[in-house]
Coordinates of C-alpha atoms in Angstrom, one line a residue:
X1 CA 40.3 35.3 17.5
X2 CA 36.1 35.3 15.9
X3 CA 34.8 31.6 16.2
X4 CA 31.4 31.2 14.4
X5 CA 29.6 28.1 14.4
X6 CA 27.3 28.8 11.3
X7 CA 26.0 25.1 10.9
X8 CA 22.5 25.8 12.6
X9 CA 20.3 23.6 12.6
X10 CA 17.4 26.5 11.4
X11 CA 19.2 29.8 10.1
X12 CA 17.3 32.4 12.8
X13 CA 17.9 35.9 13.1
X14 CA 16.0 38.1 15.6
X15 CA 15.6 41.9 15.4
X16 CA 15.5 43.1 19.1
X17 CA 14.7 46.7 19.7
X18 CA 13.3 48.5 23.0
X19 CA 13.6 47.6 26.2
X20 CA 13.5 44.1 27.2
X21 CA 13.3 40.5 25.9
X22 CA 13.0 37.3 28.1
X23 CA 15.9 35.0 27.0
X24 CA 14.9 32.3 24.1
X25 CA 14.9 29.6 25.8
X26 CA 12.9 30.9 28.7
X27 CA 10.5 32.0 25.6
X28 CA 10.5 28.8 24.6
X29 CA 9.8 26.9 28.0
X30 CA 6.7 28.5 28.4
X31 CA 5.1 26.9 25.7
X32 CA 2.7 24.4 25.8
X33 CA 3.3 21.1 25.2
X34 CA 1.3 19.2 22.5
X35 CA -1.1 16.2 24.2
X36 CA -2.4 15.8 20.2
X37 CA 0.6 13.6 19.9
X38 CA 1.7 12.7 23.3
X39 CA 4.7 15.4 23.5
X40 CA 6.0 14.3 27.1
X41 CA 10.2 15.4 28.0
X42 CA 12.6 12.9 29.7
X43 CA 16.1 12.7 31.1
X44 CA 18.1 10.4 29.2
X45 CA 21.0 9.0 31.3
X46 CA 24.2 9.9 29.3
X47 CA 28.0 10.6 29.7
X48 CA 30.9 9.3 31.3
X49 CA 29.5 7.3 34.6
X50 CA 25.9 8.5 33.1
X51 CA 25.9 11.4 35.3
X52 CA 25.2 14.0 32.5
X53 CA 21.0 14.1 31.9
X54 CA 19.7 14.8 28.6
X55 CA 16.9 16.7 28.0
X56 CA 14.9 14.6 25.9
X57 CA 11.2 15.4 23.4
X58 CA 9.4 12.4 23.0
X59 CA 5.7 12.1 21.1
X60 CA 3.9 8.9 20.8
X61 CA 1.3 7.3 19.7
X62 CA -1.7 6.4 22.1
X63 CA -1.1 2.9 23.6
X64 CA 1.2 1.0 25.4
X65 CA 3.1 0.0 22.2
X66 CA 6.2 -1.4 21.3
X67 CA 6.3 0.8 19.0
X68 CA 9.2 1.4 16.0
X69 CA 11.4 4.7 16.7
X70 CA 13.1 7.4 15.2
X71 CA 15.7 9.2 16.8
X72 CA 15.9 13.0 15.8
X73 CA 19.4 15.1 16.0
X74 CA 19.3 18.8 16.4
X75 CA 22.0 21.3 15.1
X76 CA 23.6 23.8 16.9
X77 CA 22.7 27.6 17.2
X78 CA 25.3 30.3 17.3
X79 CA 26.5 30.9 20.5
X80 CA 26.6 29.1 23.5
X81 CA 24.6 25.8 23.7
X82 CA 22.8 26.2 26.8
X83 CA 21.0 28.8 25.4
X84 CA 20.2 27.3 22.3
X85 CA 16.5 26.8 22.8
X86 CA 15.2 22.5 23.1
X87 CA 13.8 21.2 19.8
X88 CA 11.5 19.5 18.9
X89 CA 11.4 18.6 15.1
X90 CA 7.5 19.2 15.5
X91 CA 6.4 18.7 11.8
X92 CA 8.3 15.5 11.3
X93 CA 7.4 14.2 14.7
X94 CA 3.7 14.2 13.5
X95 CA 4.3 12.9 10.4
X96 CA 5.8 9.9 12.3
X97 CA 3.5 9.0 15.1
X98 CA 1.3 9.3 12.5
X99 CA 2.8 6.3 10.9
X100 CA 2.7 4.5 14.6
X101 CA 6.5 5.4 15.5
X102 CA 7.8 7.3 18.4
X103 CA 9.8 10.1 18.4
X104 CA 12.9 10.6 20.6
X105 CA 14.6 13.9 20.3
X106 CA 17.4 14.4 22.8
X107 CA 19.4 17.8 23.7
X108 CA 23.0 16.7 23.9
X109 CA 25.3 17.8 26.9
X110 CA 25.5 21.4 27.5
X111 CA 22.7 22.3 25.1
X112 CA 19.3 23.9 26.3
X113 CA 18.2 22.2 29.8
X114 CA 20.8 19.1 29.2
X115 CA 23.6 18.6 32.1
X116 CA 27.5 18.0 31.2
X117 CA 28.9 19.9 28.7
X118 CA 29.2 20.9 25.2
X119 CA 33.1 19.4 24.0
X120 CA 34.3 21.6 21.4
X121 CA 37.3 20.2 18.9
X122 CA 37.5 22.8 17.0
X123 CA 38.5 22.1 13.1
X124 CA 38.8 18.6 14.1
X125 CA 35.4 17.4 12.7
X126 CA 36.1 13.6 13.1
X127 CA 36.1 14.2 16.5
X128 CA 33.5 16.7 16.4
X129 CA 31.1 14.4 14.9
X130 CA 32.5 11.2 17.2
X131 CA 31.9 13.0 20.8
X132 CA 28.5 14.3 20.1
X133 CA 27.3 10.9 18.6
X134 CA 28.6 9.3 21.6
X135 CA 25.1 11.2 23.8
X136 CA 23.5 9.6 21.0
X137 CA 24.6 5.9 21.6
X138 CA 23.5 6.7 25.1
X139 CA 19.9 7.9 24.1
X140 CA 19.9 4.7 21.6
X141 CA 20.6 2.4 24.5
X142 CA 17.9 4.1 27.0
X143 CA 15.3 4.0 24.3
X144 CA 16.2 0.2 23.8
X145 CA 15.5 -0.8 27.4
X146 CA 12.0 1.4 27.1
X147 CA 9.5 -1.3 27.3
X148 CA 7.4 0.7 24.6
X149 CA 9.7 0.7 21.8
X150 CA 9.9 -1.9 19.0
X151 CA 14.3 -2.6 19.7
X152 CA 14.3 -4.1 16.3
X153 CA 12.9 -1.2 14.2
X154 CA 15.1 2.0 14.5
X155 CA 16.1 4.5 12.1
X156 CA 18.2 7.6 13.4
X157 CA 18.1 11.0 11.7
X158 CA 19.9 14.3 12.2
X159 CA 19.6 17.6 10.8
X160 CA 23.8 20.2 10.4
X161 CA 25.3 18.9 12.8
X162 CA 23.1 16.3 14.4
X163 CA 23.8 15.0 10.7
X164 CA 27.3 14.9 11.4
X165 CA 26.4 13.2 14.8
X166 CA 24.2 10.7 12.6
X167 CA 26.5 9.7 10.1
X168 CA 29.3 9.3 12.6
X169 CA 27.3 7.0 14.3
X170 CA 27.0 4.5 11.9
X171 CA 30.4 3.6 12.5
X172 CA 29.7 1.5 15.9
X173 CA 27.6 -1.3 15.9
X174 CA 23.6 -0.9 16.8
X175 CA 21.6 -3.5 17.0
X176 CA 18.1 -2.8 15.9
X177 CA 18.8 0.2 14.0
X178 CA 18.1 -0.5 10.3
X179 CA 18.9 3.0 8.7
X180 CA 20.5 6.5 9.1
X181 CA 19.1 9.3 7.6
X182 CA 21.3 12.5 7.0
X183 CA 19.4 16.1 6.7
X184 CA 21.7 18.7 5.2
X185 CA 24.5 17.3 7.5
X186 CA 27.9 18.8 8.6
X187 CA 29.3 21.5 10.9
X188 CA 30.9 25.0 9.6
X189 CA 33.8 26.9 11.7
X190 CA 34.6 30.1 10.2
X191 CA 37.5 31.0 12.6
X192 CA 40.8 31.7 11.4
X193 CA 43.0 29.1 10.3
X194 CA 40.2 26.8 9.6
X195 CA 40.0 24.9 6.7
X196 CA 36.5 23.0 7.7
X197 CA 35.2 22.5 4.7
X198 CA 38.4 19.6 3.7
X199 CA 38.1 18.6 7.4
X200 CA 34.6 17.7 7.2
X201 CA 35.8 15.5 3.7
X202 CA 38.1 14.3 5.9
X203 CA 35.3 13.2 8.5
X204 CA 32.9 11.9 6.0
X205 CA 35.9 9.7 4.3
X206 CA 36.4 8.3 8.2
X207 CA 32.8 7.5 8.7
X208 CA 32.6 5.7 5.2
X209 CA 35.7 3.5 6.4
X210 CA 33.5 2.3 9.4
X211 CA 30.4 2.3 8.1
X212 CA 27.9 0.0 9.1
X213 CA 24.3 1.0 8.1
X214 CA 22.7 2.0 4.9
X215 CA 22.2 5.8 5.1
X216 CA 19.7 8.5 3.4
X217 CA 21.5 12.0 2.3
X218 CA 19.5 15.0 1.3
X219 CA 20.5 18.4 0.7
X220 CA 19.3 21.1 -0.9
X221 CA 20.5 23.5 -3.9
X222 CA 20.7 27.0 -2.0
X223 CA 21.4 25.7 1.3
X224 CA 23.8 28.4 2.8
X225 CA 26.6 26.3 4.7
X226 CA 27.1 23.5 2.7
X227 CA 26.9 24.0 -1.1
X228 CA 26.4 21.3 -4.2
X229 CA 30.5 21.2 -4.7
X230 CA 31.0 20.5 -1.7
X231 CA 28.3 17.9 -0.6
X232 CA 29.3 16.0 -3.6
X233 CA 32.9 16.2 -2.1
X234 CA 31.8 14.6 1.1
X235 CA 29.5 12.2 -0.7
X236 CA 32.1 10.8 -2.6
X237 CA 34.5 10.8 0.0
X238 CA 32.1 8.7 2.1
X239 CA 31.3 6.2 -0.6
X240 CA 35.0 5.7 -1.9
X241 CA 35.8 4.7 1.4
X242 CA 33.0 2.0 1.9
X243 CA 30.2 3.4 3.1
X244 CA 26.5 3.2 1.1
X245 CA 24.9 6.5 1.2
X246 CA 21.9 7.5 -1.1
X247 CA 22.5 11.5 -2.2
X248 CA 18.8 13.3 -3.0
X249 CA 20.0 16.6 -4.4
X250 CA 16.5 18.6 -4.5
X251 CA 16.1 22.0 -5.5
X252 CA 16.1 25.3 -3.7
X253 CA 14.3 25.3 -0.9
X254 CA 12.6 29.0 0.3
X255 CA 15.7 31.4 1.3
X256 CA 17.8 28.7 2.3
X257 CA 17.1 24.9 2.3
X258 CA 19.4 24.6 5.4
X259 CA 16.3 25.0 7.4
X260 CA 13.9 22.9 5.3
X261 CA 13.8 20.4 8.2
X262 CA 12.0 22.5 10.9
X263 CA 9.5 24.5 7.9
X264 CA 5.8 23.5 8.0
X265 CA 6.7 23.2 4.4
X266 CA 9.4 21.0 4.4
X267 CA 7.4 17.7 4.8
X268 CA 6.6 18.3 0.1
X269 CA 10.1 18.0 0.1
X270 CA 11.7 15.2 2.6
X271 CA 8.6 13.0 2.8
X272 CA 8.8 10.7 0.1
X273 CA 12.6 10.2 -0.6
X274 CA 12.7 9.5 3.4
X275 CA 9.7 6.9 3.2
X276 CA 10.9 5.5 0.0
X277 CA 14.2 5.0 1.9
X278 CA 12.4 3.4 4.9
X279 CA 10.6 0.5 3.1
X280 CA 13.8 -0.7 1.6
X281 CA 15.5 -1.1 5.1
X282 CA 12.2 -2.6 7.1
X283 CA 10.8 0.3 8.5
X284 CA 7.1 1.1 8.3
X285 CA 5.2 3.7 6.3
X286 CA 1.6 3.8 6.5
X287 CA -0.4 6.3 7.6
X288 CA -2.1 4.1 11.3
X289 CA -3.1 6.6 13.5
X290 CA -5.6 9.8 12.5
X291 CA -3.4 12.4 14.4
X292 CA -4.9 16.2 14.9
X293 CA -3.4 19.0 13.8
X294 CA -2.9 22.3 15.8
X295 CA -6.0 24.3 15.8
X296 CA -5.7 27.5 13.5
X297 CA -6.7 31.2 14.4
X298 CA -10.0 31.7 12.9
X299 CA -10.1 35.1 10.2
X300 CA -11.6 38.0 10.8
X301 CA -13.5 40.2 8.7
X302 CA -11.4 43.5 10.3
X303 CA -9.2 44.7 8.0
X304 CA -7.1 43.4 4.6
X305 CA -4.2 42.1 5.4
X306 CA -2.6 44.5 3.5
X307 CA -3.7 47.8 5.1
X308 CA -1.2 48.5 7.2
X309 CA -2.9 51.7 8.8
X310 CA -5.9 49.6 10.3
X311 CA -3.6 47.5 12.4
X312 CA -4.4 48.7 16.1
X313 CA -2.1 50.1 19.0
X314 CA 1.0 50.5 16.7
X315 CA 4.1 53.5 16.7
X316 CA 4.9 54.8 13.4
X317 CA 8.3 52.4 13.7
X318 CA 5.6 49.1 14.5
X319 CA 3.7 50.3 12.0
X320 CA 7.2 49.9 9.9
X321 CA 8.1 47.1 11.1
X322 CA 4.4 45.3 10.1
X323 CA 5.2 46.3 6.6
X324 CA 8.0 44.5 6.6
X325 CA 6.6 41.4 8.3
X326 CA 4.1 41.5 5.5
X327 CA 7.7 40.6 3.1
X328 CA 7.8 37.3 4.8
X329 CA 7.7 33.8 4.5
X330 CA 4.4 31.9 5.5
X331 CA 4.0 30.2 8.0
X332 CA 4.0 33.8 9.7
X333 CA 2.1 35.5 12.7
X334 CA 2.5 38.9 14.3
X335 CA 1.0 40.1 17.3
X336 CA 0.0 43.5 19.1
X337 CA -0.5 44.4 22.5
X338 CA -2.7 47.9 23.8
X339 CA 0.3 49.2 25.3
X340 CA 2.4 49.6 21.6
X341 CA 3.6 46.2 22.1
X342 CA 4.2 44.2 19.0
X343 CA 6.2 40.2 17.5
X344 CA 6.8 39.0 14.7
X345 CA 7.6 35.9 13.7
X346 CA 8.2 33.8 10.7
X347 CA 9.0 29.6 9.6
X348 CA 9.7 27.6 11.9
X349 CA 7.6 26.0 14.8
X350 CA 5.2 26.9 16.1
X351 CA 5.3 30.9 14.7
X352 CA 2.0 32.5 16.0
X353 CA 2.8 30.7 19.6
X354 CA 6.4 32.3 19.3
X355 CA 5.5 35.7 18.4
X356 CA 2.9 36.2 20.8
X357 CA 4.9 34.5 23.7
X358 CA 7.6 37.0 23.2
X359 CA 5.4 40.2 22.5
X360 CA 3.7 39.2 25.8
X361 CA 6.6 38.1 27.9
X362 CA 8.5 41.8 27.7
X363 CA 4.8 43.6 27.0
X364 CA 3.2 45.1 30.0
X365 CA -0.2 43.9 28.8
X366 CA -1.5 40.6 27.3
X367 CA -0.9 40.6 23.5
X368 CA -3.0 39.2 20.7
X369 CA -2.4 37.7 17.2
X370 CA -3.3 40.2 14.7
X371 CA -2.2 37.9 11.4
X372 CA -1.6 34.4 10.9
X373 CA -0.2 33.4 7.3
X374 CA -2.4 35.5 4.7
X375 CA -5.5 36.1 6.8
X376 CA -5.8 38.6 9.5
X377 CA -7.3 37.0 12.9
X378 CA -7.8 40.0 15.1
X379 CA -10.6 40.6 17.4
X380 CA -11.4 43.9 19.0
X381 CA -14.0 42.7 21.2
X382 CA -11.4 40.1 22.7
X383 CA -8.6 42.7 23.1
X384 CA -10.8 45.8 24.6
X385 CA -11.7 43.4 27.8
X386 CA -7.7 41.8 27.7
X387 CA -6.8 45.9 28.3
X388 CA -9.6 46.3 31.1
X389 CA -8.3 42.8 32.2
X390 CA -4.8 44.2 32.2
X391 CA -5.9 47.9 33.9
X392 CA -6.8 45.8 37.2
X393 CA -3.7 43.6 37.4
X394 CA -0.6 44.6 38.8
X395 CA 2.3 44.8 37.1
X396 CA 4.5 42.3 35.8
X397 CA 8.5 41.7 36.9
X398 CA 10.3 43.2 34.9
X399 CA 12.4 40.7 31.9
X400 CA 15.8 41.0 31.6
X401 CA 17.1 43.7 29.8
X402 CA 18.6 44.0 25.9
X403 CA 20.5 47.4 25.4
X404 CA 19.9 48.4 21.6
X405 CA 19.4 46.1 18.7
X406 CA 21.3 41.8 18.4
X407 CA 20.1 39.0 17.5
X408 CA 18.9 36.1 19.0
X409 CA 18.1 32.0 18.5
X410 CA 13.7 32.3 19.6
X411 CA 12.1 29.1 18.2
X412 CA 13.3 27.9 14.8
X413 CA 12.3 30.9 12.5
X414 CA 13.0 34.7 12.5
X415 CA 11.4 37.0 14.5
X416 CA 11.0 41.0 15.6
X417 CA 9.9 42.1 18.4
X418 CA 9.4 46.1 19.9
X419 CA 7.8 48.0 22.8

């Protein structure tokens, strides 16, 4: 029986061409933490007797605090949970740190580098939500014990499966939590015989009957997992059972609104509605810190971005890949290596860093960014120096092999690689 959990946190498609590619998790972990918003990792005790440890990304302003807190909960990619990269929700975190918040993004049991086991209750969506909510509850308890957290000003948010878990969490007594935010929340199970839509409606009805907190729900018109008709059923079931939820149905977002929260451009959609909700529940909304933006590669005059023939090092297949890359949405990035390797990354967090890391991980010479968004950033002098340095460097240990073409989750957007 085929079982596909399509309720991904961001819709990701990766084209693998060539001989080798490191697993997405290994590549993701090579990306640097962002010191500009004090990004670091903590291990949160969770589960039975607190024997599990949740790999939790933390962002916070400078200083000792205490800071108001937002906990952001992730969804589920296709495949085994422990192969899923660490979630950051970087763009949302950046906006909240600027408003004086600490941000915690816990990877639940069995996901990424968290210990413990992922528990799947099949088509019982109510049970799935409650089980995932327990790890969020443990994170909340841990946070309330920290001196740098304002335990009276907390909000909990979640995307996709994390949104389902967030609303399930709202059935419990949660001191200090002012409200819940559900971004495209739900879980989809396309296995044979699973009526997952009706099961989701029943789950939200159950949560609504036990709801103790106000919530904001945001779903897009072109969400590939949860269509407007299903969203209306879930929301109606929740409110008719006694829950309080403000539903915001926004217009189509790019190709698929399900990945809106991970997009650099998603802030244009979620920010205003979220701030209005937070103001109503007594949470801060004003910008109080100037948080530097990540540095952007400078454009060069090497070539016109549309000139496929100008891209160096590429084979015919590589040039076809670059032509395809030019059809992708921004943010996007394309990286190349002197040995002919290439990688493109589209959407999500840090596409330039993801493209460069993935290309470098599988190429026998270091890679360089060729273009970012609508600009060519390639520096031929730097490429020449890189090639000379690489010729004097021992060959790296070969990466894990991948046979033929396939798909995997890398970062939170789409990518293509070849050698």
